[in-house]
Amino acid sequence: MANSTPHPAIHQVIHQAGRVVLGKERQIRLALACLLARGHLLIEDLPGVGKTILAHVLARLLGLNFHRIQFTSDMLPADIIGVSIFDRGTGAFQFHPGPIFAQMVLVDEVNRATPKTQSALLEAMEEHQVTTEGETRPLPEPFFVIATQNPSHQIGTFPLPESQLDRFLMRIELGYPDHAAERELLAGSDRRDMIATLTPCMEPGDMVELQSSLAQVHASDALIAYVQALAEHTRRAPEYETGLSPRAALALLRAARAWALLDERDMVLPEDVQAVLPAVASHRLHPAGGASGASAQEMAAALIGAVPLP
Amino acid sequence: MAKKARKKDEGAPLTRSHELWLIACAALTLAPHAVHAPLWLSLATGGMLAWRGLIWWRRRQLPPRWLLALLVLAGSVAVLATYRHFFGKDPGVALLILFLALKLMESRGVRDALAALFLCYFLLLTHFLYTQSIEVAGVTIAALVVITATLAGLAHAGRPASANLRLSSLMLVQALPFMLVLFLLFPRVQGPLWGLPMDAYSGLTGLSDTMSPGSISELSLSGAIAFRVKFEGKPPPHNMLYWRGPVLRHFDGRNWRPGRQTVSTELPYAAKGPDIAYAVTLEPHNKAWLFALEMPALLPPDAVISSDYQLLSRTLVRARLRYELRSHPGLVPGTEESTETLKASLQLPAGINPRARALAAEWRRQLGDDEAVIRQMLGHFRREFFVYTLTPPPLGKNGIDEFLFETRRGFCEHYAAAFVFMMRAAGIPARVVTGYQGGEQNPVDGYFIVRQSDAHAWAEVWLANKGWVRIDPTAAIAPSRIEAGLAAAVPEGEPVPFLVRSDLSWLRELRFRWEAMNNSWNQWVLGYNPQRQRELLSRLGMREPDWQSMTAALAVLSGLLMLALTAWALRRRIRLDPALRAWNRLSCKMAGIGLARYAWEGPADYARRVAEARPELAMEMERVAALYISLRYDRRKSRRDGLMDGKNEDGKLLQEMNQMIAGLKIHAAR
């Protein structure tokens, strides 16, 4: 197709990650697209389907320094952000940064912590900086949070409120591996050992460069009209309680641009929008009447089918 | 299990807002029925609606089914007791009213609500069986908007009320052109379709065919409209506006009744002199009388004239009737009157009113001349301080004597009766003429309005060389009644109809406007009868409009309207990017082999799907899709702002795309 500016390394990432996280290329691509679009990712699924592995693999391959925080119900904001401790040697308070100070932060089971702790994390995600004791400290660039959460009907969880779900650019589900992938997984070597053998394909600077090249991906009037038509449909149609906000429409367009970039294109096609729609829109839409039962995929498919291309 | 099955049968349960809307619909539909429904029914319906509202407010349970069954039974028995049967308009509507109120009591699911709403629609229609006034039309339209909005709300739970109302108003506005076409073109039949003779025409007021002391003054208390008149040219002065009604010849001592008369389609006199042309719109009064200025010069269609010059319709006037007339106000007919008629016009009951008889006989002796006796009588009214009043004292057996010599207070029927009695006693043939006198011009639309309060009685005497001469004794007592109308003539403080009083000018102004609006409604909406329909259609160029051609025109016009509305709805599709048009053309071509593009399908996906299904088309499809993508989604297009005139690069791409699509050879699947 037209003149593209592929970054060979990014395909290397997809390929390598696919070797460890089996049969989940689509989710790997979505996660990368989310990263390219400077968004944060929420993975919602049952324990044990590979959420942590995926985050770990991506951090490793992208050459980003990686911290993992396991959220618990007794966690306090300082446990994430860090604390100042009086250093007797220098006679001054010394800030000890918390685990949030990393390029890629994996927050496991984000819905186990209390709302207070959750909101400290989400504020950092939004602002790319943290403020403690009157001092504002920037977080490293790129800064990328992958949060995992268990389905909220499980006991001992504080479900994220809608306004905070909105901070995540995408929400994806991993799902069980298919038959062949599971066989390979069972037959293959231990995944944690494999992560240790992975070598980074990129440097942090490459990622920042790629992120800034996103603006070069062209979205034509016809395509913007399509994104708008999708958003307007959700506001008009009776099957949704509330429609997509303008912020959600912007997120959809940004994610579609990233998807096009992964596809080595310098323009966005309706297919890109449709590819990212389930991940971008499903946690922002609520079916009317409180009747939920349709999965994110089904809801997105219904939305796509209802809106003709302009 | 059984409960579950029933639940499914009822459809989705109603939300609280649905229930409120439903109650509002029923209230709006039922309220206007209170005007004509029996009191017990209105009370029962109002009570049930209030009960339902209370249940809603307090979130109580709906009443149990056995109670509802009991209410149905009780209501049906009450209807039967009121009307004695279940057939016909009134009992039918009463039952429906009852059932709608009861249906609300058991409406749990959407299915029940739908049934109740459709019943509402039907009950709205039944308002028009009773009256077709502007008020009812207004209330009906308002109720229609609300019911339709409720229906829209049932289809989309959770949509805001304002959106439902907007949608339903929009739908009604879209239906307007269809309503107009149907109104103008639907083949019409004369008279109300639902005319059930048993109970259709009760409660109409107007002149009666007997006159007794007090009968006209009673009628004068009503401000209701008797008829409206539109004069061609300048209207005649007030004192010439004598609208002739029943002529009363037979006197039994108290009541005046019409005598025997013959009818004919020929005028019983020669029409001559200056004439006035006008059109009368008569309100229904359930009598055959047509009111005309004295004396009519030609007969409207389907009318006859009696031997005492009263216009009569061949059928009873049960719907508003419009007729055009010419009259000669100066005409004095009847120079050659039959002796039988003259004899009947001298009839007097024996043995009563001796003083009046004696006075008449004395005048006869003294004066001799007929005309001198008439002058003497009128002068007597003036000299003896007679009073014109709406509230005369009651009279006994010798009513004329009492009136002439004792009370001296009376309304027009007292004066006309006393005058005719005295004339007859003096040997001059005389009779009472009833009808209306005067009328009031509405400055808004120029129509004259003649009300029941303009009801009047005057006298006619027969003079040998002149014929029947009109003498109005009221003019001698209270000339202002004849010059200016009732309000000016009666003493202050008398119970003149509120709307006729002359001192409330702002109210009169308002009333004139309202009556002018009502009149246009009558003339243009209700008065649109088969004859007017024919006139309008032939003016629009339809020769010989019969029901077949009207139906055909109706179908064609409705079809055209539908097309226009569809085109309006689709107008956005017409302004298409040429690349998209070519792309759609490709899809149309592919539809021949079952590979039409889905409306939501992106170009790359579509090309891939076609290529998978038909590998031989893969190369072309890929190329066309690439062209389309670069035309529609690539940055170059926006850079050049969509110039596609065949000279620039985009034009070349488009040309190539068009050529490829045109050259695409698609064979049916083998």
XYZ file of C-alpha atoms in Angstrom, chain B residues 288-650:
363
model
C -88.119 21.742 8.986
C -88.141 25.520 9.177
C -85.722 27.574 7.158
C -85.456 31.184 8.209
C -85.529 33.842 5.516
C -85.817 37.606 5.354
C -89.347 38.633 4.446
C -90.166 37.892 1.657
C -88.055 35.238 -0.105
C -87.822 35.581 -3.869
C -86.585 32.125 -4.746
C -86.452 28.768 -3.077
C -83.243 26.963 -2.102
C -82.942 23.406 -3.419
C -84.973 20.864 -1.460
C -87.166 23.585 0.042
C -90.843 24.434 -0.260
C -92.896 27.475 0.738
C -96.118 27.302 2.703
C -99.323 29.181 1.937
C -98.499 31.587 4.765
C -95.044 32.290 3.270
C -92.852 30.210 5.521
C -89.856 28.471 3.971
C -89.664 24.794 4.848
C -87.059 22.155 4.211
C -88.234 18.804 2.918
C -86.368 17.077 5.727
C -85.761 18.048 9.322
C -82.681 20.226 9.789
C -80.457 17.923 11.800
C -77.102 19.020 10.539
C -75.788 22.501 9.974
C -77.323 23.659 6.712
C -76.185 26.372 4.369
C -78.463 27.877 1.731
C -78.380 30.898 -0.520
C -81.368 33.179 -0.884
C -82.679 36.409 -2.327
C -85.396 38.412 -0.590
C -87.555 41.439 -1.384
C -87.837 43.337 1.876
C -90.498 45.758 0.588
C -92.849 43.113 -0.784
C -96.389 42.925 0.610
C -98.002 39.700 -0.653
C -101.504 38.293 -0.521
C -103.838 40.790 -2.142
C -105.926 37.877 -3.328
C -106.257 35.729 -0.249
C -108.758 32.887 -0.044
C -111.840 33.487 2.066
C -111.098 30.340 3.995
C -107.770 31.706 5.133
C -109.276 35.062 5.991
C -111.986 33.383 7.980
C -109.432 31.353 9.886
C -107.559 34.571 10.568
C -110.550 35.942 12.456
C -110.910 32.940 14.776
C -111.234 33.757 18.472
C -111.993 31.488 21.402
C -115.409 32.239 22.797
C -116.131 33.610 26.236
C -112.802 35.007 27.354
C -111.206 38.446 27.459
C -114.542 40.381 27.436
C -112.956 43.762 28.159
C -110.616 43.516 25.168
C -113.451 42.494 22.919
C -115.574 45.397 24.151
C -112.796 47.917 23.583
C -112.164 46.584 20.060
C -115.870 46.723 19.219
C -116.034 50.294 20.522
C -113.076 51.385 18.393
C -114.611 49.695 15.390
C -117.784 51.664 15.885
C -116.031 54.971 16.468
C -113.370 54.753 13.751
C -114.751 52.460 11.058
C -111.604 52.377 8.973
C -109.276 49.334 9.398
C -106.116 51.373 9.309
C -107.463 53.818 11.847
C -108.170 50.925 14.227
C -104.573 49.709 13.819
C -103.221 53.187 14.535
C -105.512 53.464 17.541
C -104.220 50.158 18.932
C -100.560 51.086 18.491
C -101.234 54.496 19.986
C -102.935 52.822 22.910
C -99.766 50.846 23.663
C -97.779 54.047 23.690
C -100.238 56.200 25.619
C -100.993 53.784 28.400
C -97.381 53.373 29.560
C -96.847 49.773 28.578
C -93.465 48.404 29.609
C -91.260 46.131 27.538
C -89.660 43.641 29.893
C -88.167 40.158 29.956
C -89.816 39.428 33.301
C -93.530 40.089 32.926
C -95.915 39.031 35.702
C -97.775 35.753 35.140
C -101.179 35.940 33.506
C -104.408 34.046 34.254
C -107.339 32.808 32.203
C -108.285 36.125 30.644
C -104.643 36.758 29.792
C -105.188 39.429 27.144
C -107.515 41.431 29.402
C -105.126 41.237 32.313
C -102.210 42.305 30.149
C -104.016 45.179 28.412
C -105.775 46.677 31.398
C -103.858 45.659 34.518
C -100.254 44.533 34.301
C -99.216 46.411 31.134
C -95.871 44.662 31.267
C -94.899 42.186 28.604
C -92.405 40.844 26.098
C -92.872 40.692 22.347
C -95.182 37.669 22.482
C -97.565 39.548 24.811
C -97.754 42.509 22.473
C -98.120 40.415 19.343
C -100.803 38.233 20.909
C -102.757 41.172 22.327
C -102.499 43.049 19.053
C -103.720 40.141 16.951
C -106.532 39.446 19.412
C -107.716 43.043 19.283
C -107.538 43.108 15.474
C -109.561 39.968 15.192
C -112.047 41.294 17.723
C -112.344 44.391 15.543
C -112.956 42.215 12.488
C -109.575 42.598 10.824
C -107.911 39.290 9.695
C -104.638 39.015 11.606
C -102.060 36.430 12.625
C -98.922 36.064 14.704
C -95.584 35.576 12.972
C -92.668 34.213 14.966
C -89.052 34.188 13.965
C -86.008 36.297 14.696
C -85.492 39.998 14.467
C -82.167 41.677 13.983
C -78.786 40.106 14.354
C -75.366 41.321 15.160
C -72.532 41.773 12.714
C -69.255 40.187 13.707
C -66.626 42.781 12.747
C -63.992 40.058 12.477
C -65.433 38.163 9.526
C -68.480 40.259 8.557
C -71.025 37.539 9.298
C -74.335 38.445 10.923
C -75.036 36.291 13.938
C -78.644 35.695 14.875
C -79.032 34.224 18.327
C -81.881 32.641 20.218
C -82.031 35.898 22.149
C -83.102 37.555 18.891
C -86.256 35.439 18.834
C -89.232 37.651 18.210
C -92.969 37.645 17.522
C -94.822 40.209 15.474
C -98.188 40.515 13.734
C -99.567 40.544 10.230
C -102.925 42.071 9.305
C -104.711 41.675 6.048
C -105.901 44.839 4.411
C -108.205 44.517 1.434
C -106.251 46.553 -1.064
C -102.765 45.845 0.217
C -102.491 42.232 1.367
C -100.690 40.961 4.466
C -99.031 43.951 6.112
C -96.464 43.458 8.825
C -97.209 45.355 12.034
C -94.726 45.040 14.870
C -96.384 46.245 18.084
C -93.058 45.896 19.912
C -91.760 48.722 17.726
C -94.431 50.957 19.208
C -93.446 50.189 22.830
C -89.724 49.759 22.529
C -88.459 51.079 19.205
C -84.880 50.427 20.278
C -85.555 46.645 20.282
C -86.108 46.839 16.562
C -83.456 49.465 15.885
C -80.633 48.143 18.033
C -81.504 44.798 19.584
C -82.648 43.330 22.845
C -79.922 44.616 25.120
C -80.747 48.216 24.320
C -84.481 47.731 24.752
C -85.021 46.059 28.101
C -84.608 48.009 31.340
C -81.284 47.786 33.127
C -80.865 44.878 35.516
C -82.919 42.426 33.479
C -81.371 38.991 32.943
C -80.178 39.522 29.393
C -77.882 36.687 28.231
C -74.403 37.422 29.425
C -72.922 37.426 25.961
C -75.550 39.795 24.540
C -74.959 42.544 27.077
C -73.539 45.650 25.538
C -71.506 46.964 28.449
C -68.705 44.372 28.428
C -66.900 45.478 25.325
C -63.708 43.468 25.804
C -65.762 40.335 26.307
C -67.718 41.086 23.170
C -64.515 41.558 21.255
C -63.258 38.188 22.465
C -66.578 36.549 21.708
C -66.607 37.983 18.188
C -63.177 36.542 17.508
C -64.072 33.168 18.924
C -67.347 33.059 16.983
C -65.637 34.108 13.773
C -63.185 31.233 14.264
C -66.028 28.858 14.954
C -67.806 30.092 11.884
C -64.820 29.484 9.616
C -64.526 26.038 11.183
C -68.202 25.426 10.391
C -67.949 26.835 6.913
C -64.715 25.218 5.818
C -64.324 22.077 7.878
C -67.746 20.876 8.947
C -69.543 22.480 6.006
C -67.398 20.623 3.502
C -70.245 18.509 2.184
C -70.593 16.510 -1.036
C -71.724 19.582 -2.911
C -68.769 21.685 -1.819
C -66.441 18.800 -2.543
C -67.804 18.604 -6.079
C -67.421 22.348 -6.523
C -63.847 22.344 -5.285
C -62.852 19.361 -7.392
C -64.376 20.719 -10.562
C -62.619 24.017 -9.903
C -59.384 21.988 -9.654
C -60.132 20.564 -13.087
C -61.763 17.250 -12.240
C -64.766 16.979 -14.499
C -67.607 14.886 -13.153
C -65.932 13.869 -9.911
C -67.488 10.561 -8.890
C -66.306 8.316 -6.139
C -64.136 6.195 -8.441
C -62.116 9.088 -9.754
C -61.907 10.580 -6.276
C -60.518 7.327 -4.933
C -58.036 7.153 -7.779
C -56.926 10.731 -7.140
C -56.670 9.911 -3.468
C -54.414 6.948 -4.138
C -52.219 8.850 -6.572
C -51.817 11.872 -4.309
C -51.075 9.746 -1.262
C -48.490 7.834 -3.274
C -46.855 11.047 -4.415
C -46.816 12.366 -0.865
C -45.243 9.157 0.347
C -42.596 9.444 -2.361
C -41.899 13.052 -1.436
C -41.506 12.157 2.222
C -39.248 9.238 1.369
C -37.157 11.434 -0.891
C -36.893 13.949 1.913
C -35.758 11.237 4.290
C -33.218 9.956 1.798
C -31.967 13.353 0.681
C -28.657 12.853 2.466
C -27.892 9.913 0.247
C -28.082 11.977 -2.877
C -25.033 14.132 -2.212
C -22.406 11.444 -2.453
C -18.716 11.517 -3.050
C -18.108 10.234 -6.619
C -15.662 7.656 -5.292
C -18.315 6.347 -2.931
C -20.807 6.290 -5.780
C -18.452 4.170 -7.858
C -17.833 1.939 -4.842
C -21.581 1.501 -4.380
C -21.896 0.685 -8.059
C -19.358 -2.092 -7.577
C -21.395 -3.427 -4.679
C -24.529 -3.387 -6.831
C -22.667 -5.324 -9.507
C -21.441 -7.837 -6.954
C -24.945 -8.203 -5.588
C -25.681 -10.141 -8.768
C -23.489 -12.957 -7.467
C -24.563 -12.564 -3.858
C -21.514 -10.587 -2.777
C -23.026 -7.185 -2.038
C -21.111 -5.121 0.481
C -22.569 -4.897 3.966
C -23.391 -1.338 4.888
C -20.847 -1.370 7.692
C -18.096 -3.264 5.885
C -14.756 -1.550 5.338
C -13.141 -1.573 1.896
C -10.196 -3.853 2.700
C -12.456 -6.375 4.425
C -14.819 -6.330 1.502
C -12.093 -6.840 -1.070
C -10.757 -9.753 0.992
C -14.185 -11.342 1.298
C -14.858 -11.092 -2.432
C -11.410 -12.404 -3.241
C -11.964 -15.407 -0.984
C -15.300 -16.189 -2.529
C -14.227 -15.534 -6.117
C -10.433 -15.909 -6.513
C -10.614 -14.964 -10.208
C -11.720 -11.454 -9.178
C -9.028 -11.080 -6.498
C -6.635 -8.930 -8.525
C -9.251 -6.514 -9.780
C -10.905 -6.283 -6.401
C -7.634 -5.505 -4.714
C -6.852 -2.790 -7.212
C -10.286 -1.199 -7.042
C -10.223 -1.292 -3.246
C -6.783 0.281 -3.229
C -8.013 3.028 -5.546
C -11.070 3.587 -3.406
C -9.042 3.674 -0.204
C -6.596 6.162 -1.574
C -9.419 8.337 -2.866
C -11.460 8.257 0.282
C -9.105 7.657 3.189
C -5.690 8.830 2.066
C -4.301 12.200 2.965
C -3.915 13.397 -0.599
C -7.610 13.818 -0.974
C -8.008 16.227 1.866
C -4.962 18.138 0.690
C -6.659 18.901 -2.581
C -9.994 19.561 -1.049
C -11.892 17.073 -3.109
C -11.360 18.532 -6.582
C -12.320 15.779 -8.944
C -12.654 17.223 -12.424
C -10.627 14.648 -14.320
C -7.493 16.796 -14.541
C -5.760 16.210 -11.241
C -4.433 13.024 -9.839
C -7.596 12.136 -7.928
